[in-house]
Amino acid sequence: MIHPWQTALFARLASRRQVLPHAMLLHGRAGLGKTDFALTLAQGLLCETPQDSGEPCGQCAACRWFEAGNHPDFRWVSLQEEEPIEDDAASEGKSKKVPTQIGVDAIRALSGFMTTSTHRQGMRVVLIAPADALNANAANALLKTLEEPLPDTLMMLVSDEPGRLAATIRSRCQNVRFDLPAAAEAEAWLAHQDIAEAPLFLALAGGAPLEARRLATQDGGLRVALLRLLSSPEVSLTQLSEQAIRMPALQWIGWLQRWAHDLVEHKLVGHPRYHLDFSEALGHMAQRADLYDLLSWEQQLREARRLAHHPLNARLFAESLLAPILAMR
Ligand SMILES: [Zn+2]
């Protein structure tokens, strides 16, 4: 699917289908639809009767295979599912481990695919998304592939955080940057998706439309519940941390990071950037908060993101990050 803010970029790449580089890195912040874009470009390249725009026809045999997830000349390397734990009853009810990386086996598994001739006598396309999830061994294995490009083969890497990719990989890809759409265009698109309060969710998502839609439809009120508690003086640290850990760690840490940023912004320019619906509470807190304390809290939250996948004790972890709030209410 090509989103309205991507049409010019898509036209530019699709018009060069004969001379595309052998590797591209599509990067830009989360929630801009980069993977949707890459999938459409891949399908368009494999389609037997593409439209003039370069988009796939959706009708031919290649398109049907692609949409069913079994086109023989396409591979999507993504996060690996963990093996389910089999035997013990103790694991019942525990949520499945969330896969967080792409291992070397996933890259090695491409070698057979890359060296046999294509099934449809056309192109061969590999999508690696999210590419910043490649672990060190997988990145090394991929580097070898990038150093020996094959004819009629396109490697597409998609990344929200290209800084986490090895420089040697970045330098072997043509960089394609995705920018934020204009606010009016993004708000119109959200309104068309029946999202109420489009400006609020767009602000919360830092301007990224798909992230704004995800927040509007999937958050289920957890953000508002946490922030209400955050701004109530009588609520204890325990109550706060219990509310926070109902969300995935990266989610609630993200809300706190925006809250801290908003407090700094309120101190400096008098209005928040993200939590527009809590402007009054933020203003009250900003008056009581010390700027240097806020900056060190922001630093603490940034560092916490790295530990968020494996906190030893979720509640203690949350309490340590929420504690600085108490002095500001
Ligand atoms: Zn087609």
Short mmCIF file of C-alpha atoms and ligand atoms in Angstrom, two decimals:
data_model
loop_
_atom_site.label_atom_id
_atom_site.label_comp_id
_atom_site.label_asym_id
_atom_site.label_seq_id
_atom_site.Cartn_x
_atom_site.Cartn_y
_atom_site.Cartn_z
CA MET A 1 0.00 0.00 0.00
CA ILE A 2 1.26 3.44 -0.96
CA HIS A 3 0.16 6.16 1.45
CA PRO A 4 -0.64 9.65 0.12
CA TRP A 5 2.56 11.15 1.53
CA GLN A 6 4.64 8.54 -0.30
CA THR A 7 3.37 8.90 -3.85
CA ALA A 8 6.15 11.20 -5.11
CA LEU A 9 8.88 9.01 -3.65
CA PHE A 10 7.25 5.88 -5.03
CA ALA A 11 6.97 7.39 -8.50
CA ARG A 12 10.64 8.37 -8.37
CA LEU A 13 11.81 4.84 -7.49
CA ALA A 14 9.33 2.98 -9.67
CA SER A 15 10.32 5.02 -12.73
CA ARG A 16 13.87 3.75 -12.23
CA ARG A 17 12.97 0.08 -12.04
CA GLN A 18 15.54 -0.82 -14.72
CA VAL A 19 18.36 0.91 -12.89
CA LEU A 20 17.58 0.39 -9.22
CA PRO A 21 20.63 -0.13 -6.99
CA HIS A 22 21.23 -3.64 -5.67
CA ALA A 23 20.63 -2.53 -2.08
CA MET A 24 18.50 0.21 -0.57
CA LEU A 25 18.07 1.34 3.01
CA LEU A 26 14.63 2.84 3.61
CA HIS A 27 14.82 4.83 6.81
CA GLY A 28 12.80 7.36 8.74
CA ARG A 29 10.91 7.48 12.00
CA ALA A 30 8.45 4.75 13.00
CA GLY A 31 4.89 5.10 11.78
CA LEU A 32 5.48 6.47 8.29
CA GLY A 33 4.60 3.25 6.46
CA LYS A 34 8.08 2.33 5.21
CA THR A 35 7.43 -1.41 5.30
CA ASP A 36 4.10 -1.00 3.46
CA PHE A 37 6.01 1.00 0.87
CA ALA A 38 8.75 -1.63 0.52
CA LEU A 39 6.21 -4.43 0.13
CA THR A 40 4.37 -2.54 -2.60
CA LEU A 41 7.60 -1.74 -4.41
CA ALA A 42 8.64 -5.41 -4.21
CA GLN A 43 5.26 -6.63 -5.46
CA GLY A 44 5.34 -4.04 -8.27
CA LEU A 45 8.79 -5.24 -9.35
CA LEU A 46 7.67 -8.88 -9.41
CA CYS A 47 4.26 -8.18 -10.98
CA GLU A 48 3.84 -9.43 -14.56
CA THR A 49 1.60 -6.57 -15.64
CA PRO A 50 2.40 -3.59 -13.39
CA GLN A 51 0.43 -0.38 -13.63
CA ASP A 52 2.00 2.71 -15.22
CA SER A 53 2.65 4.03 -11.71
CA GLY A 54 4.78 0.98 -10.96
CA GLU A 55 2.19 -0.34 -8.53
CA PRO A 56 1.28 -4.02 -8.84
CA CYS A 57 -1.81 -5.06 -10.80
CA GLY A 58 -3.11 -7.27 -7.98
CA GLN A 59 -4.49 -9.73 -10.54
CA CYS A 60 -1.65 -11.69 -12.16
CA ALA A 61 -0.24 -15.00 -10.90
CA ALA A 62 2.79 -13.21 -9.39
CA CYS A 63 0.56 -10.82 -7.46
CA ARG A 64 -1.60 -13.65 -6.17
CA TRP A 65 1.45 -15.54 -4.92
CA PHE A 66 2.89 -12.41 -3.40
CA GLU A 67 -0.31 -11.59 -1.56
CA ALA A 68 -0.58 -15.18 -0.32
CA GLY A 69 2.96 -14.85 1.05
CA ASN A 70 4.55 -17.49 -1.19
CA HIS A 71 6.08 -15.78 -4.22
CA PRO A 72 9.15 -17.94 -4.97
CA ASP A 73 11.37 -14.94 -5.81
CA PHE A 74 10.61 -12.92 -2.68
CA ARG A 75 11.83 -13.32 0.89
CA TRP A 76 10.98 -11.21 3.92
CA VAL A 77 13.46 -11.58 6.76
CA SER A 78 11.89 -10.35 9.97
CA LEU A 79 11.99 -10.93 13.71
CA GLN A 80 12.14 -14.61 14.52
CA GLU A 81 9.44 -16.25 16.53
CA GLU A 82 10.80 -17.95 19.62
CA GLU A 83 10.23 -21.67 19.93
CA PRO A 84 7.20 -22.20 22.19
CA ILE A 85 8.03 -23.76 25.55
CA GLU A 86 6.61 -27.28 25.44
CA ASP A 87 6.67 -29.35 28.54
CA ASP A 88 6.03 -27.70 31.88
CA ALA A 89 2.73 -26.57 33.22
CA ALA A 90 4.53 -23.74 34.98
CA SER A 91 4.80 -21.90 31.68
CA GLU A 92 1.04 -21.87 31.19
CA GLY A 93 -0.42 -18.43 31.17
CA LYS A 94 2.97 -16.81 30.69
CA SER A 95 3.03 -14.63 27.65
CA LYS A 96 5.23 -15.80 24.81
CA LYS A 97 8.65 -14.18 24.64
CA VAL A 98 8.65 -11.29 22.23
CA PRO A 99 11.27 -11.78 19.53
CA THR A 100 13.66 -8.85 19.47
CA GLN A 101 16.34 -9.73 16.94
CA ILE A 102 17.21 -11.27 13.60
CA GLY A 103 19.82 -13.99 13.98
CA VAL A 104 22.52 -15.22 11.65
CA ASP A 105 20.54 -18.31 10.60
CA ALA A 106 17.92 -16.10 8.96
CA ILE A 107 20.60 -14.50 6.77
CA ARG A 108 22.37 -17.77 6.01
CA ALA A 109 19.06 -19.24 4.95
CA LEU A 110 19.02 -16.73 2.10
CA SER A 111 22.07 -18.18 0.38
CA GLY A 112 20.19 -20.96 -1.41
CA PHE A 113 17.53 -18.51 -2.48
CA MET A 114 20.12 -16.04 -3.75
CA THR A 115 22.17 -18.48 -5.80
CA THR A 116 19.51 -20.43 -7.68
CA SER A 117 18.02 -18.85 -10.78
CA THR A 118 14.76 -17.00 -10.36
CA HIS A 119 11.57 -18.94 -10.86
CA ARG A 120 9.83 -16.37 -13.01
CA GLN A 121 12.87 -15.21 -14.98
CA GLY A 122 12.46 -11.79 -13.44
CA MET A 123 13.82 -10.12 -10.37
CA ARG A 124 14.58 -11.48 -6.97
CA VAL A 125 13.71 -9.30 -3.99
CA VAL A 126 14.76 -9.60 -0.36
CA LEU A 127 13.17 -7.42 2.31
CA ILE A 128 14.89 -7.14 5.69
CA ALA A 129 12.60 -5.35 8.11
CA PRO A 130 13.22 -4.24 10.79
CA ALA A 131 16.88 -4.16 9.74
CA ASP A 132 18.06 -2.62 13.02
CA ALA A 133 17.09 -5.93 14.67
CA LEU A 134 19.97 -7.74 12.91
CA ASN A 135 22.34 -9.02 15.58
CA ALA A 136 26.11 -8.70 15.11
CA ASN A 137 26.60 -12.11 13.47
CA ALA A 138 23.64 -11.61 11.17
CA ALA A 139 24.97 -8.20 10.16
CA ASN A 140 28.36 -9.73 9.30
CA ALA A 141 26.73 -12.42 7.19
CA LEU A 142 24.61 -9.81 5.42
CA LEU A 143 27.68 -7.69 4.73
CA LYS A 144 29.21 -10.52 2.70
CA THR A 145 26.06 -10.66 0.59
CA LEU A 146 26.09 -6.90 0.06
CA GLU A 147 29.74 -6.99 -0.97
CA GLU A 148 29.00 -9.45 -3.80
CA PRO A 149 25.85 -8.11 -5.44
CA LEU A 150 23.96 -10.45 -7.72
CA PRO A 151 22.30 -9.39 -10.98
CA ASP A 152 18.52 -8.85 -10.93
CA THR A 153 18.50 -8.92 -7.14
CA LEU A 154 17.26 -6.12 -4.94
CA MET A 155 17.89 -6.07 -1.20
CA MET A 156 15.66 -3.67 0.72
CA LEU A 157 16.45 -2.86 4.33
CA VAL A 158 13.91 -0.94 6.41
CA SER A 159 14.91 0.83 9.61
CA ASP A 160 13.42 3.26 12.11
CA GLU A 161 16.83 3.68 13.73
CA PRO A 162 19.51 3.43 11.04
CA GLY A 163 22.10 4.62 13.57
CA ARG A 164 21.89 1.14 15.11
CA LEU A 165 23.01 -0.46 11.85
CA ALA A 166 26.70 -1.08 11.20
CA ALA A 167 28.23 1.75 9.17
CA THR A 168 29.64 -0.84 6.77
CA ILE A 169 26.09 -1.96 5.94
CA ARG A 170 24.72 1.58 5.63
CA SER A 171 27.49 2.56 3.26
CA ARG A 172 26.70 -0.33 0.90
CA CYS A 173 23.06 0.66 0.52
CA GLN A 174 21.53 3.55 -1.32
CA ASN A 175 19.87 5.60 1.41
CA VAL A 176 16.21 6.49 0.90
CA ARG A 177 14.93 8.82 3.58
CA PHE A 178 11.25 9.06 4.53
CA ASP A 179 10.27 12.50 5.83
CA LEU A 180 7.27 13.47 7.93
CA PRO A 181 4.26 14.50 5.87
CA ALA A 182 2.87 18.01 6.24
CA ALA A 183 0.59 18.20 9.31
CA ALA A 184 -2.46 19.12 7.21
CA GLU A 185 -1.98 16.11 4.93
CA ALA A 186 -1.49 13.76 7.88
CA GLU A 187 -4.53 15.15 9.73
CA ALA A 188 -6.68 14.78 6.63
CA TRP A 189 -5.60 11.18 6.26
CA LEU A 190 -6.35 10.45 9.93
CA ALA A 191 -9.76 12.08 9.64
CA HIS A 192 -10.42 9.88 6.63
CA GLN A 193 -9.59 6.88 8.85
CA ASP A 194 -12.30 8.05 11.29
CA ILE A 195 -9.77 9.06 13.94
CA ALA A 196 -11.24 11.71 16.23
CA GLU A 197 -8.80 14.16 17.81
CA ALA A 198 -6.39 13.76 14.90
CA PRO A 199 -4.17 16.72 15.97
CA LEU A 200 -3.72 15.26 19.47
CA PHE A 201 -2.72 11.80 18.27
CA LEU A 202 -0.52 13.24 15.55
CA ALA A 203 1.28 15.32 18.18
CA LEU A 204 1.67 12.26 20.42
CA ALA A 205 3.13 10.34 17.50
CA GLY A 206 5.59 13.09 16.68
CA GLY A 207 3.89 13.67 13.33
CA ALA A 208 3.93 10.07 12.05
CA PRO A 209 0.43 9.19 10.75
CA LEU A 210 0.42 5.40 11.12
CA GLU A 211 1.79 5.68 14.65
CA ALA A 212 -0.95 8.24 15.39
CA ARG A 213 -3.59 5.80 14.14
CA ARG A 214 -2.09 2.98 16.18
CA LEU A 215 -2.12 5.10 19.33
CA ALA A 216 -5.69 6.21 18.73
CA THR A 217 -7.01 2.71 18.16
CA GLN A 218 -4.85 0.45 20.33
CA ASP A 219 -3.96 2.37 23.46
CA GLY A 220 -7.35 1.68 25.07
CA GLY A 221 -7.13 4.65 27.42
CA LEU A 222 -3.98 3.43 29.19
CA ARG A 223 -2.05 6.61 28.44
CA VAL A 224 -4.77 8.85 29.83
CA ALA A 225 -5.14 6.61 32.90
CA LEU A 226 -1.40 6.78 33.61
CA LEU A 227 -1.17 10.53 33.09
CA ARG A 228 -4.19 11.22 35.32
CA LEU A 229 -2.48 9.34 38.13
CA LEU A 230 0.81 11.04 37.35
CA SER A 231 -0.69 14.46 37.88
CA SER A 232 -2.66 13.60 41.05
CA PRO A 233 -0.70 14.50 44.22
CA GLU A 234 -2.39 11.86 46.38
CA VAL A 235 -1.44 8.87 44.20
CA SER A 236 1.40 6.70 45.54
CA LEU A 237 4.46 5.46 43.70
CA THR A 238 3.12 1.90 43.95
CA GLN A 239 -0.18 2.85 42.30
CA LEU A 240 1.71 4.67 39.57
CA SER A 241 4.03 1.79 38.81
CA GLU A 242 1.15 -0.70 38.79
CA GLN A 243 -0.64 1.39 36.19
CA ALA A 244 2.51 1.84 34.10
CA ILE A 245 3.36 -1.85 33.84
CA ARG A 246 -0.02 -2.66 32.34
CA MET A 247 1.61 -1.42 29.16
CA PRO A 248 4.68 -2.80 27.39
CA ALA A 249 7.78 -1.19 28.93
CA LEU A 250 8.81 0.72 25.82
CA GLN A 251 5.32 2.17 25.60
CA TRP A 252 5.08 3.63 29.09
CA ILE A 253 8.70 4.75 29.05
CA GLY A 254 7.89 6.52 25.79
CA TRP A 255 4.96 8.32 27.44
CA LEU A 256 7.20 9.40 30.33
CA GLN A 257 9.85 10.62 27.92
CA ARG A 258 7.26 12.76 26.18
CA TRP A 259 5.97 13.95 29.57
CA ALA A 260 9.49 14.99 30.59
CA HIS A 261 10.02 16.67 27.25
CA ASP A 262 6.71 18.51 27.64
CA LEU A 263 7.70 19.77 31.10
CA VAL A 264 10.94 21.19 29.69
CA GLU A 265 9.05 22.67 26.76
CA HIS A 266 6.47 24.19 29.12
CA LYS A 267 9.23 25.81 31.17
CA LEU A 268 10.93 27.22 28.11
CA VAL A 269 8.12 28.13 25.72
CA GLY A 270 4.94 27.80 27.79
CA HIS A 271 3.15 24.94 26.03
CA PRO A 272 3.60 21.18 25.54
CA ARG A 273 4.48 19.45 22.30
CA TYR A 274 3.03 15.97 22.80
CA HIS A 275 0.44 15.56 25.57
CA LEU A 276 -1.71 18.45 24.37
CA ASP A 277 -4.68 17.19 26.42
CA PHE A 278 -2.71 17.57 29.69
CA SER A 279 -1.50 21.08 29.12
CA GLU A 280 -2.91 22.42 32.39
CA ALA A 281 -1.42 19.66 34.58
CA LEU A 282 1.90 20.01 32.77
CA GLY A 283 1.90 23.76 33.36
CA HIS A 284 1.31 23.25 37.07
CA MET A 285 4.08 20.67 37.33
CA ALA A 286 6.49 22.66 35.21
CA GLN A 287 6.33 25.51 37.73
CA ARG A 288 7.43 23.22 40.53
CA ALA A 289 10.02 21.24 38.60
CA ASP A 290 13.67 22.16 38.43
CA LEU A 291 15.09 22.31 34.91
CA TYR A 292 18.25 20.39 35.79
CA ASP A 293 16.25 17.66 37.53
CA LEU A 294 14.12 17.37 34.40
CA LEU A 295 17.12 17.05 32.13
CA SER A 296 18.62 14.34 34.32
CA TRP A 297 15.24 12.54 34.39
CA GLU A 298 15.19 12.63 30.59
CA GLN A 299 18.66 11.11 30.57
CA GLN A 300 17.55 8.40 33.02
CA LEU A 301 14.57 7.54 30.78
CA ARG A 302 16.74 7.41 27.67
CA GLU A 303 19.10 4.95 29.32
CA ALA A 304 16.17 2.89 30.61
CA ARG A 305 15.00 2.14 27.07
CA ARG A 306 18.04 -0.07 26.61
CA LEU A 307 17.13 -2.18 29.65
CA ALA A 308 13.43 -2.24 28.94
CA HIS A 309 13.38 -5.66 27.30
CA HIS A 310 14.84 -7.40 30.32
CA PRO A 311 14.16 -5.54 33.58
CA LEU A 312 14.95 -7.79 36.52
CA ASN A 313 11.86 -6.64 38.39
CA ALA A 314 9.28 -4.78 36.36
CA ARG A 315 7.71 -2.94 39.29
CA LEU A 316 10.98 -1.79 40.85
CA PHE A 317 12.16 -0.74 37.40
CA ALA A 318 9.00 1.35 36.97
CA GLU A 319 9.24 2.86 40.45
CA SER A 320 12.81 4.00 39.88
CA LEU A 321 11.75 5.82 36.70
CA LEU A 322 8.58 7.31 38.20
CA ALA A 323 10.09 8.49 41.49
CA PRO A 324 11.36 11.85 40.16
CA ILE A 325 7.72 12.80 39.46
CA LEU A 326 6.82 12.82 43.17
CA ALA A 327 8.78 15.99 43.92
CA MET A 328 7.05 17.88 41.09
CA ARG A 329 3.39 17.45 42.02
ZN ZN B 1 0.44 -8.28 -10.91
#
